[in-house]
Amino acid sequence: MTLNVAIQMDRIESVNINADSTFALALEAQARGHRLSYYLPSDLSFREGQVVAKARSLEVRRTAGDHFTAGERVDLDLATTDVVLMRQDPPFDMAYITATHLLEHITGGTLVVNDPVEVRNAPEKLFVTHFPGLMPETLITTDPEEISDFRARHKDIIVKPLYGNGGAGVFHIKPDDENLNSLVEMFTETYREPMIIQRYLPEVRAGDKRIILVDG
């Protein structure tokens, strides 16, 4: 059975074809004979009860510098597709949250993956706090004194934005680093949300593993 798969993602021109999981999913769907289209989150509209995207047909290939062919932008009623993949990167900001609200309105037999309600309810850096045994010692706060106390206990720490992605804004503060106060000041001036501070794990240098759970 051939499915019509719409992918909500960031600009395909900029994807890393050897590392991007969305690109890998698109390749596999295409290899199985499914029809692909893609659009940006900013291409979404809500029109009198319908969720419509300015979408482009899409063909993908693992060829550096020539990894996709896209058609012209056309209106696509997402309720007429079989699958919508919500795959854009954070930041988990109001634009991101708005997209989840719009996708909730897709009716009929369209499967939206992941469920936009659950995406909204489970921002990754907060969701993992439900599993303290699987994460390093963690502090989420805006209080400089709490951050200083945390550093005094754990020495080597990581400071990062709560809703960032892709390693952006992640700082490794070593025991002899004198920049913590300036860094905290920069974070509080740049972000409205608390920051996340964690004990540094040296094993991270060996890389990490990502698990994609299907039908879980």
mmCIF file of C-alpha atoms in Angstrom:
data_model
loop_
_atom_site.group_PDB
_atom_site.id
_atom_site.type_symbol
_atom_site.label_atom_id
_atom_site.label_comp_id
_atom_site.label_asym_id
_atom_site.label_seq_id
_atom_site.Cartn_x
_atom_site.Cartn_y
_atom_site.Cartn_z
ATOM 1 C CA MET A 1 0.000 0.000 0.000
ATOM 2 C CA THR A 2 1.423 3.351 -1.056
ATOM 3 C CA LEU A 3 1.093 6.076 1.558
ATOM 4 C CA ASN A 4 1.166 9.846 1.189
ATOM 5 C CA VAL A 5 3.658 11.059 3.789
ATOM 6 C CA ALA A 6 3.988 14.764 4.642
ATOM 7 C CA ILE A 7 7.102 15.755 6.576
ATOM 8 C CA GLN A 8 7.112 18.895 8.709
ATOM 9 C CA MET A 9 10.791 19.724 9.021
ATOM 10 C CA ASP A 10 13.481 22.373 8.794
ATOM 11 C CA ARG A 11 14.886 23.398 5.428
ATOM 12 C CA ILE A 12 15.969 20.276 3.582
ATOM 13 C CA GLU A 13 18.752 22.218 1.874
ATOM 14 C CA SER A 14 20.656 22.334 5.168
ATOM 15 C CA VAL A 15 20.288 18.751 6.426
ATOM 16 C CA ASN A 16 23.325 16.571 7.070
ATOM 17 C CA ILE A 17 22.525 13.575 4.882
ATOM 18 C CA ASN A 18 24.851 11.314 6.872
ATOM 19 C CA ALA A 19 23.545 12.191 10.327
ATOM 20 C CA ASP A 20 20.003 13.583 10.073
ATOM 21 C CA SER A 21 17.405 11.059 11.263
ATOM 22 C CA THR A 22 14.579 12.796 9.388
ATOM 23 C CA PHE A 23 16.489 12.369 6.135
ATOM 24 C CA ALA A 24 17.001 8.680 6.963
ATOM 25 C CA LEU A 25 13.265 8.253 7.564
ATOM 26 C CA ALA A 26 12.494 9.971 4.251
ATOM 27 C CA LEU A 27 14.935 7.701 2.403
ATOM 28 C CA GLU A 28 13.386 4.596 3.912
ATOM 29 C CA ALA A 29 9.799 5.702 3.229
ATOM 30 C CA GLN A 30 10.705 6.447 -0.382
ATOM 31 C CA ALA A 31 12.479 3.075 -0.733
ATOM 32 C CA ARG A 32 9.240 1.399 0.365
ATOM 33 C CA GLY A 33 7.332 3.142 -2.403
ATOM 34 C CA HIS A 34 5.604 5.881 -0.428
ATOM 35 C CA ARG A 35 5.032 9.387 -1.815
ATOM 36 C CA LEU A 36 6.743 12.215 0.051
ATOM 37 C CA SER A 37 6.021 15.890 0.479
ATOM 38 C CA TYR A 38 7.593 18.353 2.842
ATOM 39 C CA TYR A 39 6.928 21.760 4.324
ATOM 40 C CA LEU A 40 8.296 24.114 6.954
ATOM 41 C CA PRO A 41 6.430 24.806 10.213
ATOM 42 C CA SER A 42 5.972 28.381 8.966
ATOM 43 C CA ASP A 43 4.071 26.974 5.961
ATOM 44 C CA LEU A 44 1.186 25.824 8.197
ATOM 45 C CA SER A 45 -2.188 27.584 8.065
ATOM 46 C CA PHE A 46 -5.546 27.007 9.733
ATOM 47 C CA ARG A 47 -8.352 27.788 7.290
ATOM 48 C CA GLU A 48 -11.920 27.470 8.489
ATOM 49 C CA GLY A 49 -11.309 24.162 10.210
ATOM 50 C CA GLN A 50 -8.711 22.769 7.813
ATOM 51 C CA VAL A 51 -4.987 22.515 8.484
ATOM 52 C CA VAL A 52 -3.257 23.392 5.223
ATOM 53 C CA ALA A 53 0.450 23.485 4.398
ATOM 54 C CA LYS A 54 2.267 25.061 1.489
ATOM 55 C CA ALA A 55 4.007 21.786 0.667
ATOM 56 C CA ARG A 56 6.371 20.531 -2.012
ATOM 57 C CA SER A 57 6.628 17.035 -3.466
ATOM 58 C CA LEU A 58 9.942 15.498 -2.494
ATOM 59 C CA GLU A 59 12.455 12.965 -3.759
ATOM 60 C CA VAL A 60 15.578 12.237 -1.735
ATOM 61 C CA ARG A 61 18.900 10.513 -2.397
ATOM 62 C CA ARG A 62 22.130 10.099 -0.471
ATOM 63 C CA THR A 63 24.220 12.224 -2.828
ATOM 64 C CA ALA A 64 26.207 15.049 -1.284
ATOM 65 C CA GLY A 65 25.328 18.365 -2.882
ATOM 66 C CA ASP A 66 22.391 16.869 -4.783
ATOM 67 C CA HIS A 67 20.377 15.122 -2.099
ATOM 68 C CA PHE A 68 16.836 16.139 -3.019
ATOM 69 C CA THR A 69 14.425 17.254 -5.712
ATOM 70 C CA ALA A 70 11.397 19.286 -4.627
ATOM 71 C CA GLY A 71 8.369 20.383 -6.611
ATOM 72 C CA GLU A 72 6.514 23.677 -6.550
ATOM 73 C CA ARG A 73 4.761 24.812 -3.378
ATOM 74 C CA VAL A 74 1.078 23.886 -3.458
ATOM 75 C CA ASP A 75 -1.715 23.904 -0.888
ATOM 76 C CA LEU A 76 -1.956 20.529 0.841
ATOM 77 C CA ASP A 77 -4.857 19.729 3.162
ATOM 78 C CA LEU A 78 -3.022 17.588 5.700
ATOM 79 C CA ALA A 79 -6.192 15.621 6.439
ATOM 80 C CA THR A 80 -5.876 14.141 2.933
ATOM 81 C CA THR A 81 -2.475 12.606 3.718
ATOM 82 C CA ASP A 82 -1.925 9.248 5.388
ATOM 83 C CA VAL A 83 0.935 10.292 7.652
ATOM 84 C CA VAL A 84 2.288 13.605 8.948
ATOM 85 C CA LEU A 85 5.745 13.430 10.506
ATOM 86 C CA MET A 86 6.455 16.293 12.921
ATOM 87 C CA ARG A 87 10.223 16.452 12.620
ATOM 88 C CA GLN A 88 11.409 20.050 12.975
ATOM 89 C CA ASP A 89 14.157 20.764 15.473
ATOM 90 C CA PRO A 90 13.510 22.795 18.605
ATOM 91 C CA PRO A 91 13.829 25.439 20.108
ATOM 92 C CA PHE A 92 10.740 24.577 22.067
ATOM 93 C CA ASP A 93 9.308 28.075 21.766
ATOM 94 C CA MET A 94 5.849 29.511 21.077
ATOM 95 C CA ALA A 95 6.192 28.875 17.329
ATOM 96 C CA TYR A 96 6.904 25.219 18.097
ATOM 97 C CA ILE A 97 3.996 25.005 20.532
ATOM 98 C CA THR A 98 1.649 26.736 18.068
ATOM 99 C CA ALA A 99 2.476 24.110 15.445
ATOM 100 C CA THR A 100 1.421 21.353 17.865
ATOM 101 C CA HIS A 101 -1.921 23.074 18.437
ATOM 102 C CA LEU A 102 -2.539 23.363 14.692
ATOM 103 C CA LEU A 103 -1.639 19.730 14.033
ATOM 104 C CA GLU A 104 -4.192 18.663 16.641
ATOM 105 C CA HIS A 105 -6.927 19.794 14.236
ATOM 106 C CA ILE A 106 -6.023 17.256 11.556
ATOM 107 C CA THR A 107 -9.011 14.940 11.289
ATOM 108 C CA GLY A 108 -9.882 11.717 9.496
ATOM 109 C CA GLY A 109 -7.509 8.803 9.233
ATOM 110 C CA THR A 110 -4.278 10.807 9.171
ATOM 111 C CA LEU A 111 -1.612 9.554 11.563
ATOM 112 C CA VAL A 112 0.393 12.407 13.107
ATOM 113 C CA VAL A 113 3.749 11.250 14.496
ATOM 114 C CA ASN A 114 4.547 12.043 17.200
ATOM 115 C CA ASP A 115 1.205 12.909 18.757
ATOM 116 C CA PRO A 116 1.358 16.727 18.975
ATOM 117 C CA VAL A 117 -0.258 16.700 22.421
ATOM 118 C CA GLU A 118 2.471 14.446 23.785
ATOM 119 C CA VAL A 119 5.208 16.419 22.016
ATOM 120 C CA ARG A 120 3.924 19.530 23.759
ATOM 121 C CA ASN A 121 3.614 17.779 27.116
ATOM 122 C CA ALA A 122 7.081 16.239 27.061
ATOM 123 C CA PRO A 123 9.873 18.734 26.304
ATOM 124 C CA GLU A 124 12.876 16.457 26.434
ATOM 125 C CA LYS A 125 15.033 18.160 29.064
ATOM 126 C CA LEU A 126 12.085 18.337 31.476
ATOM 127 C CA PHE A 127 10.568 14.964 30.617
ATOM 128 C CA VAL A 128 13.714 13.100 31.658
ATOM 129 C CA THR A 129 13.423 14.511 35.183
ATOM 130 C CA HIS A 130 10.804 11.795 35.726
ATOM 131 C CA PHE A 131 13.644 9.268 35.458
ATOM 132 C CA PRO A 132 16.280 10.507 37.926
ATOM 133 C CA GLY A 133 18.075 7.160 37.943
ATOM 134 C CA LEU A 134 18.892 7.545 34.251
ATOM 135 C CA MET A 135 20.421 11.007 34.347
ATOM 136 C CA PRO A 136 23.319 12.784 36.075
ATOM 137 C CA GLU A 137 22.752 15.075 39.045
ATOM 138 C CA THR A 138 20.703 17.976 37.686
ATOM 139 C CA LEU A 139 19.670 21.469 38.729
ATOM 140 C CA ILE A 140 17.073 23.597 36.914
ATOM 141 C CA THR A 141 17.036 27.177 38.172
ATOM 142 C CA THR A 142 17.740 30.847 37.531
ATOM 143 C CA ASP A 143 19.281 31.388 40.978
ATOM 144 C CA PRO A 144 23.046 32.159 40.813
ATOM 145 C CA GLU A 145 23.564 31.094 44.430
ATOM 146 C CA GLU A 146 22.026 27.670 43.799
ATOM 147 C CA ILE A 147 24.227 27.278 40.738
ATOM 148 C CA SER A 148 27.350 28.167 42.734
ATOM 149 C CA ASP A 149 26.421 25.642 45.439
ATOM 150 C CA PHE A 150 25.837 22.961 42.791
ATOM 151 C CA ARG A 151 29.227 23.655 41.257
ATOM 152 C CA ALA A 152 30.916 23.537 44.655
ATOM 153 C CA ARG A 153 29.550 20.016 45.135
ATOM 154 C CA HIS A 154 30.159 18.614 41.656
ATOM 155 C CA LYS A 155 33.150 20.696 40.420
ATOM 156 C CA ASP A 156 32.894 19.761 36.717
ATOM 157 C CA ILE A 157 29.513 20.883 35.341
ATOM 158 C CA ILE A 158 27.558 21.498 32.160
ATOM 159 C CA VAL A 159 25.385 24.602 31.714
ATOM 160 C CA LYS A 160 22.853 24.746 28.877
ATOM 161 C CA PRO A 161 19.540 26.314 27.867
ATOM 162 C CA LEU A 162 16.436 24.395 28.861
ATOM 163 C CA TYR A 163 14.898 24.481 25.390
ATOM 164 C CA GLY A 164 17.930 24.446 23.105
ATOM 165 C CA ASN A 165 18.968 21.758 20.641
ATOM 166 C CA GLY A 166 21.869 20.386 18.683
ATOM 167 C CA GLY A 167 24.470 21.333 21.272
ATOM 168 C CA ALA A 168 23.856 25.069 20.862
ATOM 169 C CA GLY A 169 24.590 27.106 23.982
ATOM 170 C CA VAL A 170 26.111 24.172 25.887
ATOM 171 C CA PHE A 171 29.067 25.107 28.110
ATOM 172 C CA HIS A 172 31.458 22.857 30.016
ATOM 173 C CA ILE A 173 32.571 24.652 33.177
ATOM 174 C CA LYS A 174 35.674 23.097 34.722
ATOM 175 C CA PRO A 175 36.665 23.455 38.386
ATOM 176 C CA ASP A 176 39.247 26.158 37.632
ATOM 177 C CA ASP A 177 37.058 28.082 35.190
ATOM 178 C CA GLU A 178 36.397 31.655 36.332
ATOM 179 C CA ASN A 179 33.646 32.426 33.799
ATOM 180 C CA LEU A 180 30.646 30.882 35.561
ATOM 181 C CA ASN A 181 29.241 34.147 36.920
ATOM 182 C CA SER A 182 29.512 35.844 33.526
ATOM 183 C CA LEU A 183 27.912 32.840 31.863
ATOM 184 C CA VAL A 184 24.982 32.816 34.288
ATOM 185 C CA GLU A 185 24.506 36.538 33.711
ATOM 186 C CA MET A 186 24.499 35.991 29.936
ATOM 187 C CA PHE A 187 21.925 33.196 30.233
ATOM 188 C CA THR A 188 19.583 35.247 32.403
ATOM 189 C CA GLU A 189 19.786 38.161 29.961
ATOM 190 C CA THR A 190 19.270 35.950 26.883
ATOM 191 C CA TYR A 191 16.615 33.473 28.050
ATOM 192 C CA ARG A 192 13.396 33.927 29.980
ATOM 193 C CA GLU A 193 13.397 30.303 31.122
ATOM 194 C CA PRO A 194 15.545 28.643 33.787
ATOM 195 C CA MET A 195 18.811 27.057 32.706
ATOM 196 C CA ILE A 196 19.774 23.445 33.272
ATOM 197 C CA ILE A 197 22.985 22.562 35.086
ATOM 198 C CA GLN A 198 24.292 18.996 35.284
ATOM 199 C CA ARG A 199 27.285 17.134 36.627
ATOM 200 C CA TYR A 200 29.707 16.576 33.757
ATOM 201 C CA LEU A 201 30.055 12.981 32.569
ATOM 202 C CA PRO A 202 33.482 12.329 30.972
ATOM 203 C CA GLU A 203 31.990 9.374 29.070
ATOM 204 C CA VAL A 204 30.154 11.811 26.802
ATOM 205 C CA ARG A 205 33.386 12.173 24.820
ATOM 206 C CA ALA A 206 32.748 8.685 23.437
ATOM 207 C CA GLY A 207 29.451 9.843 21.906
ATOM 208 C CA ASP A 208 25.844 9.007 22.641
ATOM 209 C CA LYS A 209 23.214 6.628 21.329
ATOM 210 C CA ARG A 210 19.738 7.602 20.135
ATOM 211 C CA ILE A 211 16.812 5.173 20.230
ATOM 212 C CA ILE A 212 13.805 5.601 17.944
ATOM 213 C CA LEU A 213 10.840 3.719 19.386
ATOM 214 C CA VAL A 214 8.324 2.583 16.774
ATOM 215 C CA ASP A 215 4.729 1.839 17.820
ATOM 216 C CA GLY A 216 5.668 1.950 21.491
#
